[in-house]
Coordinates of C-alpha atoms in Angstrom, one line a residue:
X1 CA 24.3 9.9 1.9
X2 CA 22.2 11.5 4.5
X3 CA 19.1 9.8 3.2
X4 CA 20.4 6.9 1.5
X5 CA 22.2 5.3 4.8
X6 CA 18.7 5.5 6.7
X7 CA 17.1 4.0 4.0
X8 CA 20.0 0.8 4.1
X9 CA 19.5 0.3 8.1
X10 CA 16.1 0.2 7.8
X11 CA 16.4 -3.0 5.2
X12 CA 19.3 -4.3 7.0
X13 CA 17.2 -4.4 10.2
X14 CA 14.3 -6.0 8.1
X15 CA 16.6 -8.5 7.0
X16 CA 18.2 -9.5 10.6
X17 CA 15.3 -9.3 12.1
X18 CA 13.5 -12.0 10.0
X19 CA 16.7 -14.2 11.2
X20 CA 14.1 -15.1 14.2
X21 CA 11.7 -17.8 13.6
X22 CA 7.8 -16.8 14.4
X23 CA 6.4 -15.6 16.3
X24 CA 9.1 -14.6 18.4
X25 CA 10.0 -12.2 15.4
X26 CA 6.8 -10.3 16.1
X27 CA 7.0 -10.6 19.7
X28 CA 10.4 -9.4 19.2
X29 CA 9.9 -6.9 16.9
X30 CA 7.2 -5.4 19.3
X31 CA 9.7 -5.4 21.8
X32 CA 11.2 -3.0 19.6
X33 CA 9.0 -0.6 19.0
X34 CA 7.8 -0.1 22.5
X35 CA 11.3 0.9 23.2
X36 CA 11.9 3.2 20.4
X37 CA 8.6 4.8 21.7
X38 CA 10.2 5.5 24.5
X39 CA 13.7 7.1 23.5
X40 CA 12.8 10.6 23.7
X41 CA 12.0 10.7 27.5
X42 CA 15.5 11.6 28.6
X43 CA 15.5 15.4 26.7
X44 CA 13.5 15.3 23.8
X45 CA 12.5 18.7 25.0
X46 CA 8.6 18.1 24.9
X47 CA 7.9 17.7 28.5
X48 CA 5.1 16.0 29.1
X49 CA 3.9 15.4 25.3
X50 CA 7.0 12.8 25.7
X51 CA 5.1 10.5 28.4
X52 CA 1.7 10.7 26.6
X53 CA 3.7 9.9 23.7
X54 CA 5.6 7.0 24.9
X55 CA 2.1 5.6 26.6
X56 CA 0.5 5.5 23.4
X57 CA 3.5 3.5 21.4
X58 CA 3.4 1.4 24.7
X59 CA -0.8 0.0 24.0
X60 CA 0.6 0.4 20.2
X61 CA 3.1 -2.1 21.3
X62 CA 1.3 -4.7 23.4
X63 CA -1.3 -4.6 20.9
X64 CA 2.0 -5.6 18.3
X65 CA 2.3 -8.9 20.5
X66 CA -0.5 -10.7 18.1
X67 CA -0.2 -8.0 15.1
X68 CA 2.3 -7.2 12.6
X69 CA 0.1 -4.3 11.6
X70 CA 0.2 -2.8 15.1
X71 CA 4.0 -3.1 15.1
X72 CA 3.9 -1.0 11.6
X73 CA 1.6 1.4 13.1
X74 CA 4.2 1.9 15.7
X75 CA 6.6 2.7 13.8
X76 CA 4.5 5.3 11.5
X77 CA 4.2 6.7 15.1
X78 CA 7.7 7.0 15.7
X79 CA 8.4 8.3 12.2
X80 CA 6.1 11.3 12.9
X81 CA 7.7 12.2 16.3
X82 CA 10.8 12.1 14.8
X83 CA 9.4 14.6 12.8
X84 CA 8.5 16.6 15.5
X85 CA 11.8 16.3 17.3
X86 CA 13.3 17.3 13.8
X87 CA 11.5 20.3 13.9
X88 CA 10.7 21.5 17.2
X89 CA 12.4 19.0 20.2
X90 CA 15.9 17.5 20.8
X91 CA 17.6 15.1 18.0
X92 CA 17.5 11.9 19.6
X93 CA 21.0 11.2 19.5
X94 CA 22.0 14.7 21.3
X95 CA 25.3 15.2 19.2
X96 CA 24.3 14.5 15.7
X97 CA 21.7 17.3 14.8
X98 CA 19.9 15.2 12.2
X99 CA 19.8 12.3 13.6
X100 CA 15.9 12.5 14.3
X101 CA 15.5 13.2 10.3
X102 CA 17.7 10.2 10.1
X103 CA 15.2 7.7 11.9
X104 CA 12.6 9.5 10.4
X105 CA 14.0 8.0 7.2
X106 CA 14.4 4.6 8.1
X107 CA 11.5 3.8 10.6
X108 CA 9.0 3.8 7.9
X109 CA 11.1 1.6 5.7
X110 CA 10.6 -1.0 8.9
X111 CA 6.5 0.2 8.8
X112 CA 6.5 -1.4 5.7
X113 CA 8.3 -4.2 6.4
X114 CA 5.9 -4.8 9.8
X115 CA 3.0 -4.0 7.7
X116 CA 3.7 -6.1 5.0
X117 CA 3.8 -9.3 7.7
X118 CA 7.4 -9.1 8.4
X119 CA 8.5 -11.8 6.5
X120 CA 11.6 -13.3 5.7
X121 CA 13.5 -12.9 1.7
X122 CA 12.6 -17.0 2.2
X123 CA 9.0 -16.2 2.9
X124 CA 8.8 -13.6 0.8
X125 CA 10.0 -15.6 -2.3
X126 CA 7.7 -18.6 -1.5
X127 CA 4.6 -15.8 -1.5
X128 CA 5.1 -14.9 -4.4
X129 CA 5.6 -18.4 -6.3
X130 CA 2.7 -19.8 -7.9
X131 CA 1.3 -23.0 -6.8
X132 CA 2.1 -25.7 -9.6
X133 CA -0.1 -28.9 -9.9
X134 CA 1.2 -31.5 -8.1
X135 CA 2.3 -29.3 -4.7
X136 CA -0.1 -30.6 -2.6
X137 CA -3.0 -27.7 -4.2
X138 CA -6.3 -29.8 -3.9

């Protein structure tokens, strides 16, 4: 269960997030990131790493504004300083010990979500339908 539920709140947030219309689902979704990039700097037990750190997810971020891809680098980001705070720093939730491993489970299930365009099950399904004659294909 300690992988499986990460894995599940990464496609629930996928799927709530594309609840907002575009593009204030990527603007949103930036948003996002930029602040996950930033939840280490109260203890994660890097000192200064942490600011460089959260600087970097911060140009990764305003860069998501116009880019889905830049939102699912982001993430990717995040998902190897959990890593990091796994291994080395604090957890980022300071009572539950795995709860970096945790987020490094489910942030790159959003990467892929981000890097795929962050679409909707709607948009997805319409993606994937072939055009039939007659639907306005010239």
């Amino acid at each position: 269960m300690q992988y499986l539920a990460p894995i599940g709140i990464g496609l629930l947030y996928a799927l709530l997030m594309s609840l907002i219309r575009e593009p204030h689902r990527r603007r949103f979704n930036a948003m996002m990131v930029a602040g996950a990039g930033a939840a280490y700097l109260s203890g994660g037990g890097l000192g200064g790493w942490e600011f460089a750190f959260t600087a970097l997810v911060t140009y990764v971020a305003y860069r998501g504004l116009e880019s889905w891809t830049f939102i699912g680098i982001g993430w990717l980001l995040h998902t190897a300083w959990d890593v990091v705070h796994h291994i080395k720093g604090n957890p980022i939730v300071p009572f539950a010990h795995t709860s970096s491993l945790g987020c490094a489970i489910c942030d790159p299930v959003i990467a892929l979500w981000c890097l795929a365009g962050g679409l909707s099950p709607r948009e997805l399904l319409r993606r994937g339908r072939p055009v039939a004659v007659g639907d306005g294909a010239a």
